[in-house]
Short mmCIF file of C-alpha atoms and ligand atoms in Angstrom, two decimals:
data_model
loop_
_atom_site.label_atom_id
_atom_site.label_comp_id
_atom_site.label_asym_id
_atom_site.label_seq_id
_atom_site.Cartn_x
_atom_site.Cartn_y
_atom_site.Cartn_z
CA UNK A 1 -9.16 -26.37 -21.86
CA UNK A 2 -6.48 -24.75 -19.82
CA UNK A 3 -7.27 -25.05 -16.22
CA UNK A 4 -5.73 -21.77 -15.32
CA UNK A 5 -8.28 -20.06 -17.52
CA UNK A 6 -11.53 -19.23 -15.71
CA UNK A 7 -13.25 -17.84 -18.64
CA UNK A 8 -13.79 -19.72 -21.93
CA UNK A 9 -12.17 -18.02 -24.88
CA UNK A 10 -14.10 -17.52 -28.09
CA UNK A 11 -12.54 -16.42 -31.35
CA UNK A 12 -15.08 -14.56 -33.58
CA UNK A 13 -13.93 -14.64 -37.26
CA UNK A 14 -15.93 -12.00 -39.04
CA UNK A 15 -14.87 -9.34 -41.51
CA UNK A 16 -17.80 -7.06 -40.96
CA UNK A 17 -16.92 -4.77 -38.08
CA UNK A 18 -20.42 -4.05 -37.03
CA UNK A 19 -21.46 -7.76 -36.71
CA UNK A 20 -18.07 -8.68 -35.01
CA UNK A 21 -18.55 -5.88 -32.45
CA UNK A 22 -22.19 -6.86 -31.82
CA UNK A 23 -21.38 -10.57 -31.38
CA UNK A 24 -18.33 -9.73 -29.16
CA UNK A 25 -20.43 -7.57 -26.85
CA UNK A 26 -23.12 -10.22 -26.54
CA UNK A 27 -20.64 -12.95 -25.76
CA UNK A 28 -18.81 -10.80 -23.24
CA UNK A 29 -22.06 -10.24 -21.41
CA UNK A 30 -22.21 -14.01 -21.13
CA UNK A 31 -18.93 -13.91 -19.23
CA UNK A 32 -16.94 -15.12 -22.07
CA UNK A 33 -13.50 -13.77 -23.22
CA UNK A 34 -13.80 -12.76 -26.93
CA UNK A 35 -11.20 -12.02 -29.52
CA UNK A 36 -11.96 -11.11 -33.14
CA UNK A 37 -10.12 -11.94 -36.35
CA UNK A 38 -11.04 -10.01 -39.45
CA UNK A 39 -9.79 -12.47 -42.12
CA UNK A 40 -9.24 -16.12 -42.48
CA UNK A 41 -5.43 -15.75 -42.43
CA UNK A 42 -5.56 -13.80 -39.17
CA UNK A 43 -7.90 -16.35 -37.74
CA UNK A 44 -5.37 -19.19 -38.33
CA UNK A 45 -2.55 -17.12 -36.74
CA UNK A 46 -4.71 -16.20 -33.77
CA UNK A 47 -5.90 -19.85 -33.25
CA UNK A 48 -2.33 -20.93 -33.04
CA UNK A 49 -1.37 -18.10 -30.66
CA UNK A 50 -4.46 -17.81 -28.50
CA UNK A 51 -5.78 -21.33 -28.39
CA UNK A 52 -9.47 -20.44 -28.27
CA UNK A 53 -12.01 -22.83 -26.65
CA UNK A 54 -14.50 -22.28 -29.54
CA UNK A 55 -14.52 -20.58 -32.91
CA UNK A 56 -17.34 -18.59 -34.43
CA UNK A 57 -16.58 -18.67 -38.09
CA UNK A 58 -18.12 -16.51 -40.73
CA UNK A 59 -18.43 -18.30 -44.08
CA UNK A 60 -17.87 -15.30 -46.43
CA UNK A 61 -14.55 -13.87 -45.68
CA UNK A 62 -12.02 -12.04 -48.09
CA UNK A 63 -9.03 -14.29 -48.88
CA UNK A 64 -9.32 -17.68 -47.11
CA UNK A 65 -13.04 -18.29 -46.75
CA UNK A 66 -14.84 -19.96 -43.83
CA UNK A 67 -14.82 -23.39 -45.52
CA UNK A 68 -11.05 -23.37 -46.00
CA UNK A 69 -10.51 -22.09 -42.42
CA UNK A 70 -12.76 -24.84 -41.11
CA UNK A 71 -10.98 -27.50 -43.12
CA UNK A 72 -7.58 -26.37 -41.84
CA UNK A 73 -8.63 -26.04 -38.26
CA UNK A 74 -10.20 -29.52 -38.38
CA UNK A 75 -7.02 -31.07 -39.75
CA UNK A 76 -4.83 -29.32 -37.14
CA UNK A 77 -6.98 -28.94 -34.06
CA UNK A 78 -9.96 -31.28 -34.25
CA UNK A 79 -10.87 -30.70 -30.60
CA UNK A 80 -11.92 -27.02 -31.07
CA UNK A 81 -15.59 -26.65 -31.64
CA UNK A 82 -16.60 -24.51 -34.58
CA UNK A 83 -19.94 -22.70 -35.24
CA UNK A 84 -20.34 -21.52 -38.68
CA UNK A 85 -22.09 -18.19 -39.46
CA UNK A 86 -23.75 -18.19 -42.82
CA UNK A 87 -25.66 -15.50 -44.64
CA UNK A 88 -27.72 -17.65 -46.91
CA UNK A 89 -29.77 -20.73 -45.98
CA UNK A 90 -28.36 -22.71 -48.96
CA UNK A 91 -24.86 -22.51 -47.54
CA UNK A 92 -26.05 -24.61 -44.55
CA UNK A 93 -26.69 -27.39 -46.91
CA UNK A 94 -23.03 -27.26 -47.86
CA UNK A 95 -21.88 -27.11 -44.38
CA UNK A 96 -23.89 -30.29 -43.44
CA UNK A 97 -23.50 -32.01 -46.82
CA UNK A 98 -19.70 -31.58 -47.19
CA UNK A 99 -19.20 -32.70 -43.57
CA UNK A 100 -16.80 -29.98 -43.09
CA UNK A 101 -16.71 -30.74 -39.45
CA UNK A 102 -18.43 -27.65 -38.17
CA UNK A 103 -20.23 -28.58 -34.95
CA UNK A 104 -23.14 -26.20 -35.51
CA UNK A 105 -24.19 -23.43 -37.73
CA UNK A 106 -26.43 -20.45 -37.49
CA UNK A 107 -27.96 -18.37 -40.34
CA UNK A 108 -27.65 -14.59 -40.49
CA UNK A 109 -29.58 -12.50 -39.47
CA UNK A 110 -29.46 -14.40 -36.14
CA UNK A 111 -30.83 -13.82 -32.77
CA UNK A 112 -27.96 -13.05 -30.39
CA UNK A 113 -29.47 -14.81 -27.59
CA UNK A 114 -29.80 -17.96 -29.67
CA UNK A 115 -26.24 -17.50 -30.66
CA UNK A 116 -25.15 -17.27 -27.03
CA UNK A 117 -27.25 -20.36 -26.16
CA UNK A 118 -25.60 -22.36 -28.81
CA UNK A 119 -22.06 -21.29 -27.72
CA UNK A 120 -22.86 -22.18 -24.11
CA UNK A 121 -24.27 -25.57 -25.13
CA UNK A 122 -21.11 -26.48 -27.11
CA UNK A 123 -18.74 -25.33 -24.41
CA UNK A 124 -20.78 -27.46 -21.87
CA UNK A 125 -20.34 -30.51 -24.20
CA UNK A 126 -16.72 -29.86 -24.47
CA UNK A 127 -16.15 -29.70 -20.71
CA UNK A 128 -18.10 -33.00 -20.42
CA UNK A 129 -16.07 -34.55 -23.25
CA UNK A 130 -12.73 -33.76 -21.61
CA UNK A 131 -13.72 -35.61 -18.43
CA UNK A 132 -15.59 -38.32 -20.30
CA UNK A 133 -14.73 -41.91 -21.41
CA UNK A 134 -14.32 -41.01 -25.04
CA UNK A 135 -11.05 -39.33 -24.50
CA UNK A 136 -9.53 -42.12 -22.64
CA UNK A 137 -8.35 -44.16 -25.65
CA UNK A 138 -6.11 -42.85 -28.32
CA UNK A 139 -4.69 -44.35 -31.45
CA UNK A 140 -2.07 -42.62 -33.72
CA UNK A 141 -0.34 -44.73 -36.47
CA UNK A 142 0.70 -47.97 -34.80
CA UNK A 143 0.66 -46.39 -31.28
CA UNK A 144 -2.17 -46.77 -28.85
CA UNK A 145 -2.57 -45.08 -25.45
CA UNK A 146 -5.31 -46.59 -23.14
CA UNK A 147 -5.77 -44.18 -20.23
CA UNK A 148 -8.13 -46.39 -18.31
CA UNK A 149 -5.86 -49.48 -18.37
CA UNK A 150 -2.77 -47.37 -18.31
CA UNK A 151 -1.30 -49.20 -21.22
CA UNK A 152 0.76 -47.94 -24.10
CA UNK A 153 1.40 -50.23 -27.07
CA UNK A 154 3.08 -50.12 -30.46
CA UNK A 155 1.66 -52.46 -32.98
CA UNK A 156 -0.29 -54.19 -30.11
CA UNK A 157 2.87 -54.85 -28.13
CA UNK A 158 2.78 -53.09 -24.70
CA UNK A 159 5.74 -50.84 -23.76
CA UNK A 160 6.89 -49.98 -20.29
CA UNK A 161 6.37 -46.35 -19.38
CA UNK A 162 6.89 -44.68 -16.03
CA UNK A 163 3.80 -42.98 -14.67
CA UNK A 164 5.26 -39.57 -15.63
CA UNK A 165 6.16 -40.74 -19.14
CA UNK A 166 2.70 -42.12 -19.48
CA UNK A 167 1.06 -38.86 -18.27
CA UNK A 168 3.20 -36.74 -20.62
CA UNK A 169 2.41 -38.92 -23.60
CA UNK A 170 -1.33 -39.04 -22.76
CA UNK A 171 -1.43 -35.25 -22.35
CA UNK A 172 0.23 -34.66 -25.74
CA UNK A 173 -1.73 -37.35 -27.77
CA UNK A 174 -5.01 -36.13 -26.30
CA UNK A 175 -4.66 -32.90 -28.05
CA UNK A 176 -2.55 -34.11 -31.04
CA UNK A 177 -1.25 -31.44 -33.20
CA UNK A 178 -1.41 -28.82 -30.38
CA UNK A 179 2.01 -27.28 -29.45
CA UNK A 180 2.60 -27.40 -25.65
CA UNK A 181 5.20 -25.23 -24.10
CA UNK A 182 7.50 -26.68 -21.45
CA UNK A 183 5.87 -24.67 -18.66
CA UNK A 184 2.39 -25.82 -19.66
CA UNK A 185 3.45 -29.43 -19.58
CA UNK A 186 5.19 -29.03 -16.30
CA UNK A 187 1.94 -27.76 -14.85
CA UNK A 188 -0.30 -30.47 -16.44
CA UNK A 189 1.88 -33.39 -15.80
CA UNK A 190 3.98 -32.57 -12.72
CA UNK A 191 1.36 -30.16 -11.16
CA UNK A 192 1.40 -26.48 -10.07
CA UNK A 193 3.50 -26.94 -7.03
CA UNK A 194 6.37 -28.86 -8.86
CA UNK A 195 9.53 -26.95 -8.32
CA UNK A 196 11.40 -28.49 -11.16
CA UNK A 197 12.73 -26.86 -14.29
CA UNK A 198 11.61 -27.20 -17.90
CA UNK A 199 14.64 -29.32 -18.54
CA UNK A 200 12.61 -32.10 -16.81
CA UNK A 201 10.28 -32.08 -19.77
CA UNK A 202 13.07 -32.38 -22.28
CA UNK A 203 14.46 -35.38 -20.37
CA UNK A 204 11.21 -37.22 -20.31
CA UNK A 205 10.52 -36.45 -24.04
CA UNK A 206 13.98 -37.96 -24.88
CA UNK A 207 13.20 -41.15 -22.80
CA UNK A 208 9.75 -41.40 -24.47
CA UNK A 209 11.23 -41.14 -27.89
CA UNK A 210 13.71 -44.01 -26.98
CA UNK A 211 10.67 -46.15 -26.09
CA UNK A 212 8.16 -45.34 -28.79
CA UNK A 213 10.01 -44.04 -31.78
CA UNK A 214 11.51 -46.37 -34.40
CA UNK A 215 14.33 -43.80 -34.82
CA UNK A 216 14.53 -41.56 -31.68
CA UNK A 217 16.88 -39.08 -33.62
CA UNK A 218 14.16 -38.50 -36.24
CA UNK A 219 10.91 -38.73 -34.25
CA UNK A 220 7.73 -39.33 -36.09
CA UNK A 221 5.34 -38.91 -33.16
CA UNK A 222 6.90 -36.64 -30.53
CA UNK A 223 7.95 -33.52 -32.48
CA UNK A 224 10.04 -30.61 -31.31
CA UNK A 225 8.56 -27.34 -32.28
CA UNK A 226 11.60 -24.89 -32.21
CA UNK A 227 11.24 -22.11 -29.72
CA UNK A 228 7.76 -23.32 -28.55
CA UNK A 229 7.87 -26.79 -27.18
CA UNK A 230 6.57 -30.07 -28.23
CA UNK A 231 3.59 -31.65 -30.05
CA UNK A 232 2.32 -35.06 -30.77
CA UNK A 233 2.20 -35.24 -34.61
CA UNK A 234 -1.15 -34.40 -36.19
CA UNK A 235 -2.76 -37.06 -38.35
CA UNK A 236 -1.51 -35.40 -41.56
CA UNK A 237 2.04 -35.25 -40.17
CA UNK A 238 2.30 -39.01 -39.98
CA1 CA B 1 -18.48 -11.78 -44.04
#
């Protein structure tokens, strides 16, 4: 996801130490960077802080269980693939039937090579999707962003954006709900070599708000996350 990161990052959410260590070792042998969360609550915190590329999520966890973690991640960060780990075959019916949004599931006891193969397959899909046509058109509320035609519209009425304003908006809306720091936005939109300062981002956000928000002082779409940066409002924020 993040161009600077050479390795894909996987978060393993598993309360059983032995299984977590075993899975971590197996995925590290695959060249992946692996972090472990031991509870659902810890997982949500780590997902926010570490922004994994993929989540391996055990169903049976103390406190917030895997179903609840999956539901929350899907609402906030729909772009992160989730593989559910289940102990019982009947749970897989629930995962599929409830359409929780897990991308795949694997039943314990599992073959670690099969697990690694599933992880690799999903990460490959993710890379294809991020360069594919499906990510070129976004709709949020009455706002649409069409990357191919380079057109932004509110309620079907096109609005004039400069190229940088457009890129900034497209970057945020492509991963709506994700918080971007100013430095990351500078890199993504202005490029690694850009010598500007993070204030540049603030100025462009202000201008975008003037153009797309009904009330720029109380933005609905382009939200400030105090101390962290900016995000495009997640679906449930609207
Ligand atoms: Ca467990």
